[in-house]
CSV table of C-alpha atoms in Angstrom, one decimal:
chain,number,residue,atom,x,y,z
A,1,UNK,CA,-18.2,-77.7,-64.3
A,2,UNK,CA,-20.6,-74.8,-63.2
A,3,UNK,CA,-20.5,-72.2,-66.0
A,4,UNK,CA,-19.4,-69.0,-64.5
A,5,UNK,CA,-22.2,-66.1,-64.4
A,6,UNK,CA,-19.9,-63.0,-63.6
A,7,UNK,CA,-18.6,-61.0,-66.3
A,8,UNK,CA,-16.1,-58.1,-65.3
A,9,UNK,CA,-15.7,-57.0,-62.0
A,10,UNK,CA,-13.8,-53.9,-60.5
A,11,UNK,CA,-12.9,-53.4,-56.9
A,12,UNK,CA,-11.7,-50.8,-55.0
A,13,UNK,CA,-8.7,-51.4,-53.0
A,14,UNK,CA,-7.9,-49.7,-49.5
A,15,UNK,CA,-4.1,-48.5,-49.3
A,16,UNK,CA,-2.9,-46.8,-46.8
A,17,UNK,CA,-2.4,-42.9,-47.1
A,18,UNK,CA,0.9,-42.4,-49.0
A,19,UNK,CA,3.5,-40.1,-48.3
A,20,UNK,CA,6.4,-38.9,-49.7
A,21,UNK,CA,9.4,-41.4,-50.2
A,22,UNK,CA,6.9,-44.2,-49.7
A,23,UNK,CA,7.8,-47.7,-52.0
A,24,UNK,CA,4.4,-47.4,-53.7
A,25,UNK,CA,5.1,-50.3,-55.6
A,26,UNK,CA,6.0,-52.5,-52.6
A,27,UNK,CA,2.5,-51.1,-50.9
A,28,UNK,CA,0.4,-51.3,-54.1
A,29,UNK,CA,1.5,-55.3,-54.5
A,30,UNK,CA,0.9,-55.9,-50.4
A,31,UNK,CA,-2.3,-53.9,-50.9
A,32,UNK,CA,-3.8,-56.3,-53.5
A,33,UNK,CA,-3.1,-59.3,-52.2
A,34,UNK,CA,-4.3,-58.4,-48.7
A,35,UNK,CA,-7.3,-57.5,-50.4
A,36,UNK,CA,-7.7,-61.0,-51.8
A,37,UNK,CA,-7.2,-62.8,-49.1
A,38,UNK,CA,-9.5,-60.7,-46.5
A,39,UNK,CA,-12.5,-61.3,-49.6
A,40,UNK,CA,-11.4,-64.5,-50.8
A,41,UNK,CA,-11.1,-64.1,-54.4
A,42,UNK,CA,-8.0,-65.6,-56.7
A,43,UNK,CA,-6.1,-63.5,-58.7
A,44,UNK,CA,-6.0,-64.5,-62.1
A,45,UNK,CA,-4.0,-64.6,-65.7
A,46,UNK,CA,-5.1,-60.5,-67.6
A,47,UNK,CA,-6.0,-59.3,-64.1
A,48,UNK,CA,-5.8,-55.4,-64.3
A,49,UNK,CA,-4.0,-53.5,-61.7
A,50,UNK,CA,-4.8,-49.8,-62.0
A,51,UNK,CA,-3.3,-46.6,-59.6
A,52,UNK,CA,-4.1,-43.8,-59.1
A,53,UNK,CA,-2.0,-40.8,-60.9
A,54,UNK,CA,-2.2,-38.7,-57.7
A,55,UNK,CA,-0.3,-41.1,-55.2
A,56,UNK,CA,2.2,-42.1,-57.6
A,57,UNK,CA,3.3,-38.1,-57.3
A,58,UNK,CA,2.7,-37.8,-54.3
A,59,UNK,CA,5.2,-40.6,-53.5
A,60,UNK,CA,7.7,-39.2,-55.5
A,61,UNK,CA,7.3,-35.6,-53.9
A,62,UNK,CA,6.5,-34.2,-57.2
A,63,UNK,CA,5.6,-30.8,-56.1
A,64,UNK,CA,6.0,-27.6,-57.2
A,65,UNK,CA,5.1,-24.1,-55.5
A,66,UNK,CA,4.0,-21.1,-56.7
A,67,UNK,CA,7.1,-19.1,-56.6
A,68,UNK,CA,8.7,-21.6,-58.5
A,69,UNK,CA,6.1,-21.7,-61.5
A,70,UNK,CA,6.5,-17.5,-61.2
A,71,UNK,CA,10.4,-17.9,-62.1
A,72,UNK,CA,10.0,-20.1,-64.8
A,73,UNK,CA,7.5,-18.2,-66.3
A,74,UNK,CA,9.5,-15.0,-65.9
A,75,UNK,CA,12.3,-16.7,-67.6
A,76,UNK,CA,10.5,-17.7,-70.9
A,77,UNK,CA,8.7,-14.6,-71.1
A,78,UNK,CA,10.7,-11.6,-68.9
A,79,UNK,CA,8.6,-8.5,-68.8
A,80,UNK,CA,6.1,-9.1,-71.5
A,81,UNK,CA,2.3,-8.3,-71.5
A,82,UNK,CA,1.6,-12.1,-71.6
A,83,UNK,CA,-1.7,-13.4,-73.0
A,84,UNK,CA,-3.1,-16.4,-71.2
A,85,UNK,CA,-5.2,-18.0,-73.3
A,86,UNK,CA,-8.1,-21.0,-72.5
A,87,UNK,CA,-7.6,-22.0,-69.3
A,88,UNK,CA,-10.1,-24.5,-67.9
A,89,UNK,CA,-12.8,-22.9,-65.2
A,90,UNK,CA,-11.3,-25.3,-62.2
A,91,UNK,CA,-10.4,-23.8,-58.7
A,92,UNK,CA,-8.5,-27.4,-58.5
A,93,UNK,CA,-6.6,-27.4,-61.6
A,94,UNK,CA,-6.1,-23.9,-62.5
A,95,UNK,CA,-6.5,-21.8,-60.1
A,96,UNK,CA,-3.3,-22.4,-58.5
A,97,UNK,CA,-1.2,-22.5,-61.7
A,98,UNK,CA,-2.7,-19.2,-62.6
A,99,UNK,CA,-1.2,-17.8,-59.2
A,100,UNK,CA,2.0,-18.6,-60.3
A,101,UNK,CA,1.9,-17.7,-63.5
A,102,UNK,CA,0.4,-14.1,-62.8
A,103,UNK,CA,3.0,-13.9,-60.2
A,104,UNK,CA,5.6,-14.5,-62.6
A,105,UNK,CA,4.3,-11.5,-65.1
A,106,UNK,CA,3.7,-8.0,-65.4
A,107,UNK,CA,0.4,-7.9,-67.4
A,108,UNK,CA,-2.0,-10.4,-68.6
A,109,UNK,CA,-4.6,-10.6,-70.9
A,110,UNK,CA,-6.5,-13.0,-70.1
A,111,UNK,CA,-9.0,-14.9,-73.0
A,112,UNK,CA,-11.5,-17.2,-71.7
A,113,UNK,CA,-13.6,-19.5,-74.5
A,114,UNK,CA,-17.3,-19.0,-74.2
A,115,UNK,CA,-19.8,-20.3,-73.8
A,116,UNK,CA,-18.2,-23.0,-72.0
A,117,UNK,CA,-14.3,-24.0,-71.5
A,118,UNK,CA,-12.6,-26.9,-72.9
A,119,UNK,CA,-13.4,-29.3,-70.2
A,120,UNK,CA,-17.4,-28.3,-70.6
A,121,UNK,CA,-17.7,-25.5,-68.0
A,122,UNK,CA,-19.7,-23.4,-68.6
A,123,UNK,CA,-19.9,-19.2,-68.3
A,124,UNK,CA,-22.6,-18.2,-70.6
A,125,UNK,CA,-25.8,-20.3,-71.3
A,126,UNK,CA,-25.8,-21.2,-74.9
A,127,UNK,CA,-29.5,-19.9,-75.4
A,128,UNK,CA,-29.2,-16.8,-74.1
A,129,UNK,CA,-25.9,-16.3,-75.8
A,130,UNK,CA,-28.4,-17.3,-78.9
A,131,UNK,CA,-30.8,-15.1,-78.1
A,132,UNK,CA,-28.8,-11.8,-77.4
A,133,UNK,CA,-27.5,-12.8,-80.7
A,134,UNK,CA,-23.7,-13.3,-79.5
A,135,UNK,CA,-21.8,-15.5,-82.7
A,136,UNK,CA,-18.9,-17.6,-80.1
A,137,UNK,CA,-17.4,-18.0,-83.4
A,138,UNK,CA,-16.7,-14.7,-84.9
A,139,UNK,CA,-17.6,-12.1,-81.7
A,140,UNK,CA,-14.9,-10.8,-79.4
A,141,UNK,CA,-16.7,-9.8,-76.3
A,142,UNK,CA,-14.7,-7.4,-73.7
A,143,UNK,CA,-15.3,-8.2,-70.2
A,144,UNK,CA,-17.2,-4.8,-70.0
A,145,UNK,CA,-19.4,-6.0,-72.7
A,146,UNK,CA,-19.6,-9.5,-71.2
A,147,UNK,CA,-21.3,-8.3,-68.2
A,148,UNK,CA,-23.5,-5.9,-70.4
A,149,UNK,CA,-24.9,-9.1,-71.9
A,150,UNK,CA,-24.9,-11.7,-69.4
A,151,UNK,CA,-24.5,-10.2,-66.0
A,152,UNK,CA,-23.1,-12.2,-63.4
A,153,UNK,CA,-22.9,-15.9,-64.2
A,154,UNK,CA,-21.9,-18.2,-61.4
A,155,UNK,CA,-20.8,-22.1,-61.8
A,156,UNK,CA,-23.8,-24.3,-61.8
A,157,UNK,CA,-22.0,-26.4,-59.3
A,158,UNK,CA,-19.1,-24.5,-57.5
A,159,UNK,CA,-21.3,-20.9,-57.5
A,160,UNK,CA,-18.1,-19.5,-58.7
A,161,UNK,CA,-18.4,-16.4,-60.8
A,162,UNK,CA,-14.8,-17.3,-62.8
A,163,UNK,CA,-14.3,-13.9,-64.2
A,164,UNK,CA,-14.2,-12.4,-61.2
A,165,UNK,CA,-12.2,-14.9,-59.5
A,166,UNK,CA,-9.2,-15.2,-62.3
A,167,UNK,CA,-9.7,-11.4,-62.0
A,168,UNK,CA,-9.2,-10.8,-58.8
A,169,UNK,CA,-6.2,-13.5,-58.2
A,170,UNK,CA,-4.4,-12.1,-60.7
A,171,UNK,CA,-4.1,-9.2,-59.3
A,172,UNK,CA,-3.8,-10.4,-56.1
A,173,UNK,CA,-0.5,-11.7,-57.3
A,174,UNK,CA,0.5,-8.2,-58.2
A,175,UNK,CA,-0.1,-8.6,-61.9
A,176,UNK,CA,-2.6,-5.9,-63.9
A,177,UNK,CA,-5.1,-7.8,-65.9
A,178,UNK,CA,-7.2,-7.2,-68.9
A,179,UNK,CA,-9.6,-10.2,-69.9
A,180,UNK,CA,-11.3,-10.2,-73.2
A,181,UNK,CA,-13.6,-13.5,-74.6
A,182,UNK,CA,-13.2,-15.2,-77.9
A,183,UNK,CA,-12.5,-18.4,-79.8
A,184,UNK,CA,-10.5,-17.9,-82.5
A,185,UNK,CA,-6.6,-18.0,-81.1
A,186,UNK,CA,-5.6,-15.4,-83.2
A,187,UNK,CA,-7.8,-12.8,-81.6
A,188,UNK,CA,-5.3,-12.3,-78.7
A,189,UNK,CA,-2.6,-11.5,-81.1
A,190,UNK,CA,-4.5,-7.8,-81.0
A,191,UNK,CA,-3.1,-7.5,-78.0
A,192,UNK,CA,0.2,-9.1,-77.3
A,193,UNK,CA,3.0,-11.0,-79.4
A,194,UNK,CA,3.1,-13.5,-75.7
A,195,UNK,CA,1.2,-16.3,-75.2
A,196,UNK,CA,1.1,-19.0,-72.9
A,197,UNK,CA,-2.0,-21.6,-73.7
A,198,UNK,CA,-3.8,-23.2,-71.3
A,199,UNK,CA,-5.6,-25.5,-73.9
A,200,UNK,CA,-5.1,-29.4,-72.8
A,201,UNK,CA,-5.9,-31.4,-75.7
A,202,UNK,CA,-6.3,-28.9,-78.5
A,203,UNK,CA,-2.9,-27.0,-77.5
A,204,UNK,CA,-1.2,-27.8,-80.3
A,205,UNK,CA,-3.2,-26.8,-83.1
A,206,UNK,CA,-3.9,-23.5,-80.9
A,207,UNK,CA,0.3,-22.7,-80.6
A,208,UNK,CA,0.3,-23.9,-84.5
A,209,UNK,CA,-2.1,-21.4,-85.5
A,210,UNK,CA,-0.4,-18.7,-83.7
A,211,UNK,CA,3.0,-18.9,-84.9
A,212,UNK,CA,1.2,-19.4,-88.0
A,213,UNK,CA,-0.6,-15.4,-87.8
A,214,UNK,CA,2.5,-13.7,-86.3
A,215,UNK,CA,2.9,-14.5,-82.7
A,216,UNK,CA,6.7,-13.9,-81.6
A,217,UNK,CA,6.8,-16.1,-78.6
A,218,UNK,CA,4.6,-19.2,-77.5
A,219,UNK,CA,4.5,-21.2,-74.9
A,220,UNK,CA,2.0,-24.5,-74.0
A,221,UNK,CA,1.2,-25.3,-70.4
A,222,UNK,CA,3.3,-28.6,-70.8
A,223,UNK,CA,6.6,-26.4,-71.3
A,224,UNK,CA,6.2,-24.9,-68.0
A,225,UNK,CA,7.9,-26.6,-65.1
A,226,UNK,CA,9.9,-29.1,-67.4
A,227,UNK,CA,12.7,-29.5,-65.5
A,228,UNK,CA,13.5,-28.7,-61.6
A,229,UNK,CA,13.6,-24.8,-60.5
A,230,UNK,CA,15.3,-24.2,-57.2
A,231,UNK,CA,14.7,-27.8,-56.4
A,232,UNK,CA,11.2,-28.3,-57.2
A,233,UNK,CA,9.2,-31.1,-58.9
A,234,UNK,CA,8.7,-31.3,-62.6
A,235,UNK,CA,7.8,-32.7,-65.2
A,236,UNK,CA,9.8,-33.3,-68.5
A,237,UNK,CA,6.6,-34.7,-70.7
A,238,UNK,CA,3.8,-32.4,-69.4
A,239,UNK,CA,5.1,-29.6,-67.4
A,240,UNK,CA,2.0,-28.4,-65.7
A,241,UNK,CA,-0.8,-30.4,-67.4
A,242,UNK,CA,-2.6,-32.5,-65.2
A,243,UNK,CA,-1.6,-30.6,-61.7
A,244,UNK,CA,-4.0,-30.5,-59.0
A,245,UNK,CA,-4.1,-27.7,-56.2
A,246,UNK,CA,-2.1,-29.6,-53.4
A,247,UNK,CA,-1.7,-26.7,-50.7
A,248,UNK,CA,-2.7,-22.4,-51.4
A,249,UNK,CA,1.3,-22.4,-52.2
A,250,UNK,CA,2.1,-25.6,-53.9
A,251,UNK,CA,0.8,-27.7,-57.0
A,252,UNK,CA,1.3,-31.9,-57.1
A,253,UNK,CA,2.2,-32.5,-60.7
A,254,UNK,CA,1.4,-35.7,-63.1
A,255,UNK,CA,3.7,-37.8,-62.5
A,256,UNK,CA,6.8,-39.2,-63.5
A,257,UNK,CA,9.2,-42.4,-64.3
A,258,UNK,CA,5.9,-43.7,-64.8
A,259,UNK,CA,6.7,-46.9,-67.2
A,260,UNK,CA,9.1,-48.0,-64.3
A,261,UNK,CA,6.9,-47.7,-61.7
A,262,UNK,CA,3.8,-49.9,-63.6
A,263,UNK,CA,6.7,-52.5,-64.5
A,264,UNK,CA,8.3,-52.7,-61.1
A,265,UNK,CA,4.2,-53.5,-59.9
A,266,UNK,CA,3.8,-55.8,-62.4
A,267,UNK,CA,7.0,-57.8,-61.1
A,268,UNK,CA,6.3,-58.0,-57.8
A,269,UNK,CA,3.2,-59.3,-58.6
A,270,UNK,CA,4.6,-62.3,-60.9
A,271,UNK,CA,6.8,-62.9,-58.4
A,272,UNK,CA,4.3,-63.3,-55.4
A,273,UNK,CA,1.1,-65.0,-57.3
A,274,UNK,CA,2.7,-66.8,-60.3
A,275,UNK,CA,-0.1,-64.7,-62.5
A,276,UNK,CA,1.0,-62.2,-65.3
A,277,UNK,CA,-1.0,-59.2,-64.1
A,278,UNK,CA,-1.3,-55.8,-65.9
A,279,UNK,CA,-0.8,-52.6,-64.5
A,280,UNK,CA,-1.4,-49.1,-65.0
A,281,UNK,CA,-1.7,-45.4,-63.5
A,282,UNK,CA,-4.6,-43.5,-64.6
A,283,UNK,CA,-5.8,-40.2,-64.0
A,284,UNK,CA,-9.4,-38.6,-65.0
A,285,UNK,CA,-12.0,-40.4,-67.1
A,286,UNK,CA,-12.6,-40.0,-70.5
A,287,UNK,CA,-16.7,-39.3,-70.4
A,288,UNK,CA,-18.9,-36.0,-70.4
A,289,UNK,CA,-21.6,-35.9,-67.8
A,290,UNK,CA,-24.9,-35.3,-69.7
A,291,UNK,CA,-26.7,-33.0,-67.0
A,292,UNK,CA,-23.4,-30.5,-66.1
A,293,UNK,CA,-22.3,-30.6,-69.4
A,294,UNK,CA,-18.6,-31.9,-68.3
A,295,UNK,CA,-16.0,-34.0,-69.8
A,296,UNK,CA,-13.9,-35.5,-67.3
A,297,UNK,CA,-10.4,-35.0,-69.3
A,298,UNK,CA,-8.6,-32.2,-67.6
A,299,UNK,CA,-5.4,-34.3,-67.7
A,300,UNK,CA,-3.4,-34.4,-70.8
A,301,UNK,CA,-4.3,-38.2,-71.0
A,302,UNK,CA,-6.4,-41.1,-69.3
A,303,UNK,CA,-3.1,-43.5,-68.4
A,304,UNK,CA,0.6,-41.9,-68.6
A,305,UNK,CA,1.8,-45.5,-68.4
A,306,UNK,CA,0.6,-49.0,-68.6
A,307,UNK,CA,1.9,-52.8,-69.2
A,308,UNK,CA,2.6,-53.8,-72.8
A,309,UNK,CA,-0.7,-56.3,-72.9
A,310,UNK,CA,-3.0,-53.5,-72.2
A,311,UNK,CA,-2.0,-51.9,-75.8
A,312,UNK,CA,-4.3,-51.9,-78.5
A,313,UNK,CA,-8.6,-51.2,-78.9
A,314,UNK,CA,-11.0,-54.1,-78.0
A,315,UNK,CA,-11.6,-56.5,-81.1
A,316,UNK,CA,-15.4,-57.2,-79.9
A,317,UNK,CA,-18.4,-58.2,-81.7
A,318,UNK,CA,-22.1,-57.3,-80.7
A,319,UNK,CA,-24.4,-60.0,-79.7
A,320,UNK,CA,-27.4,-58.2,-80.7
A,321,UNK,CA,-26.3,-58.0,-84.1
A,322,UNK,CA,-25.4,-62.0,-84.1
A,323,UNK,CA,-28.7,-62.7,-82.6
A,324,UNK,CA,-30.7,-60.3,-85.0
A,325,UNK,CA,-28.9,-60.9,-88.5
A,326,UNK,CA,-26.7,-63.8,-88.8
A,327,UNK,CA,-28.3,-66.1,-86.1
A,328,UNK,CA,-32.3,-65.0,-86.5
A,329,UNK,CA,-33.8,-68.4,-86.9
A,330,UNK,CA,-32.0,-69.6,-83.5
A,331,UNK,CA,-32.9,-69.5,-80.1
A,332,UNK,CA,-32.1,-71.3,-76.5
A,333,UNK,CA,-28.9,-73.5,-76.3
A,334,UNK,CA,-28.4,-73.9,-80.3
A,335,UNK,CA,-28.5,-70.2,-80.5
A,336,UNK,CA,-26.1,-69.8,-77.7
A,337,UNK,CA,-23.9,-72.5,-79.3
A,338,UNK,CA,-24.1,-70.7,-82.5
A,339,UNK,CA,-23.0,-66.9,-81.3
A,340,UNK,CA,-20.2,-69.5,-79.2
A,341,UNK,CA,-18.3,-70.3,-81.9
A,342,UNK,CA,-18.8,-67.2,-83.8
A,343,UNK,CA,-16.9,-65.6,-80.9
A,344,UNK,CA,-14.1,-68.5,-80.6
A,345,UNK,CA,-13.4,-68.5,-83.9
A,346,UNK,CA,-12.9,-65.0,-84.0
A,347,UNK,CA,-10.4,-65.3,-81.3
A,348,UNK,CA,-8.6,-67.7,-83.0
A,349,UNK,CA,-8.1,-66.1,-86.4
A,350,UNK,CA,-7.2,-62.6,-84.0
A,351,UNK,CA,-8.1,-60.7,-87.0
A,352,UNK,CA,-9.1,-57.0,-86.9
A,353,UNK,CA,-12.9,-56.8,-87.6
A,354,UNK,CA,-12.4,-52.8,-87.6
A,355,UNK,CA,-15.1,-51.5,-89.9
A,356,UNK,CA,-17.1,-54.6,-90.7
A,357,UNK,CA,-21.2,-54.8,-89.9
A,358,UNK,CA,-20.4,-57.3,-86.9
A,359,UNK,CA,-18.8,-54.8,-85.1
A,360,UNK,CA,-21.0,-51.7,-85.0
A,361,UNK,CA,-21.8,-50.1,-81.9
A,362,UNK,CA,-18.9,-51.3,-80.2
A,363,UNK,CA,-16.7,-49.1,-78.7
A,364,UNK,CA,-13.3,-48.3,-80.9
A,365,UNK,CA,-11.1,-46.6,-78.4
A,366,UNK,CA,-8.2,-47.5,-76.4
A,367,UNK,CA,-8.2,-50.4,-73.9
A,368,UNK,CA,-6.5,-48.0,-71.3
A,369,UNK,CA,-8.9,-44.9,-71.9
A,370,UNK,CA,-11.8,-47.6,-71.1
A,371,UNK,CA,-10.1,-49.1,-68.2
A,372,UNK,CA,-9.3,-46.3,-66.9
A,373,UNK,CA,-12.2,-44.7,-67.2
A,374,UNK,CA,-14.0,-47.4,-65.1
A,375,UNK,CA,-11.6,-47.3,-62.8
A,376,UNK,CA,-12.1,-43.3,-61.8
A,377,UNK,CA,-15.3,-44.4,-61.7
A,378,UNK,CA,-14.8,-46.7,-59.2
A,379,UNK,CA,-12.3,-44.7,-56.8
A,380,UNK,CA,-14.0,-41.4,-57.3
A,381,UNK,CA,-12.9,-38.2,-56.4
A,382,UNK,CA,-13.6,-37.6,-52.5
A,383,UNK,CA,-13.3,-39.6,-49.3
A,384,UNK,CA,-13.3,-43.8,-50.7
A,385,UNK,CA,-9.5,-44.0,-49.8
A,386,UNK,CA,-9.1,-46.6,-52.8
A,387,UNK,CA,-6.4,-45.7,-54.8
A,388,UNK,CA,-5.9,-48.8,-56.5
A,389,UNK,CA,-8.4,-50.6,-58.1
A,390,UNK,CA,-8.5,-54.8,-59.4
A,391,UNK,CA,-10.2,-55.1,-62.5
A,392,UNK,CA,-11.2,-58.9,-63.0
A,393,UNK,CA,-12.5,-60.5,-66.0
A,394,UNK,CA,-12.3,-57.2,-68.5
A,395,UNK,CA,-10.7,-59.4,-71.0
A,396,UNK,CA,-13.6,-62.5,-70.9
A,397,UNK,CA,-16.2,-63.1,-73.3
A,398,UNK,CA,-19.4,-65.1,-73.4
A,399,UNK,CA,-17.4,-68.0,-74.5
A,400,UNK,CA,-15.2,-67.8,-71.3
């Protein structure tokens, strides 16, 4: 037999453009395996079928719009000056949410983290915040004093100047405003009792530390829009983390019923190839881009639901270190035979190697945060129209 050269391989797979009410499992199952057949590849035993987070909502409608985020935050927090407090720089992901929030409220103070946001973006250039001798971690900076010391800073990549722009939407929505800059949670709690945090995955040390120094009322972005105003989407695990701007009016949310949606997939697909597939919806990546400065993450997690046999962290040994250490005196077939069984055996005794010397430099995080991070990779973010992506081979090793 011809030893196989290919290790994993991830394709895109066209869909067609999903609408609301669509069976997205039905089209998700059809779309693979017409994908198959028109390139001639097999499907196989630990295939990976991945989908994207944004058509699975969109399928189920799960929309909300602006006037509808307004009334539930004027229900948790009436007329109160509200502090909104580290919201991501994103016209996509934000933006929108802040229209309905503001819209919902009489005041807001608004407290941006400098010099970048959570996500990586960036409103103050860390060396020239170093050099006008700015300390991000003690220095509460008013936006008068902001522009004092750094002007008018726009987006390296949208030319957005944010402050401005949250400013001016805010009160476009008929709020007043006040915006201050700081790091420490606690410093908004100089000027209202109110917050609602826009943090994603620090939120809830940041509400912890508030209640903790005397805040009377706080809310987290994932207990907004929980449950269905006046008909509207929702959603009961992360409210309005991981929205995206769908129209000027109306947000999609993350989606729900998730874990019924990857298992109904995964079904259909035993049923019509006989192979036991795995599936999953994933949102963003989990990676920072070393030039921007931006982490990916700005949903609340990589994969809100997946198939039980993608649980768990790869259990992978690196080559270089066989080769190098245990295996030095080897080379050509009896050194390939060698690193072989090293690797079968290890499979067969399906023991953790967590923390020993073998395993250093591989990569100790979550099967679905990896595989779903290739496969935003692979669909991207504009016009590829793939959706759904066929991971092949993730789970082979050199021994396969």
């Amino acid at each position: 037999m011809m030893e196989r050269l290919v290790g994993t391989v991830s394709r895109g797979v066209r869909a067609p453009i999903i609408r609301q009410g669509d069976d997205l499992a039905s089209i998700v199952v059809d779309s693979v395996l017409a994908a198959a057949d028109s390139e001639g590849f097999a499907l196989k035993d630990r295939d990976v079928v991945a989908v994207t987070e944004a058509v699975v909502a969109r399928a189920q409608g799960n929309y909300a719009s602006i006037d509808q985020i307004a009334k539930d935050v004027h229900r948790k927090f009436g007329d109160d000056t509200v502090g909104i407090l580290f919201p991501i720089l994103s016209r996509n992901r934000f933006a929108i949410c802040l229209k309905g929030i503001a819209r919902g409220c009489r005041k807001i103070v608004l407290m941006l983290s400098y010099p970048s946001d959570e996500v990586g973006n960036h409103l103050i250039d860390e060396e020239e915040m170093d050099e006008k001798g700015v300390n991000p971690w003690t220095d509460v900076l008013t936006e008068e004093k902001y522009r004092e010391l750094f002007g008018y800073q726009k987006h390296v990549f949208t030319g957005v100047d944010y402050v401005d722009y949250y400013k001016q939407l805010i009160r476009e929505a008929g709020a007043e405003v006040e915006i201050i800059f700081a790091n420490h949670p606690k410093a908004i709690l100089n000027y209202t009792g109110s917050v609602l945090t826009c943090d994603i995955h620090s939120r809830f040390r940041t509400k912890n530390t508030l209640l903790k120094n005397g805040a009377k009322k706080v809310y987290t972005l994932d207990e907004i829009m929980t449950e269905s105003v006046d008909g509207s989407g929702y959603n009961d695990k992360y409210g309005l983390l991981g929205s995206n701007k769908a129209t000027e009016e109306t947000v999609k949310l993350f989606p729900i019923h998730c874990q019924e949606m990857v298992d109904r997939i995964q079904k259909g697909l035993v049923e019509k190839t006989g192979r036991q597939i795995e599936v999953m919806i994933y949102g963003d990546g989990a990676f920072k881009d070393p030039i921007g400065k931006i982490w990916e993450l700005a949903d609340p997690v990589v994969s809100p639901a997946y198939t039980k046999g993608l649980e768990g962290t790869p259990n992978e040994v690196k080559l270089k270190y066989l080769a190098d250490n245990d295996f030095r005196e080897l080379s050509g077939d009896a050194l390939k035979e060698a690193i072989s069984d090293y690797i079968r055996e290890k499979d067969e005794r399906a023991a953790s190697l967590v923390g020993t010397m073998v395993t250093q430099g591989t990569t100790p995080r979550r099967l679905t945060d990896l595989i779903g991070s290739l496969c935003d990779l692979t669909s991207g973010s504009g016009d590829k129209g793939t959706p759904i992506v066929l991971v092949q081979g993730y789970f082979d090793n050199y021994t396969k």
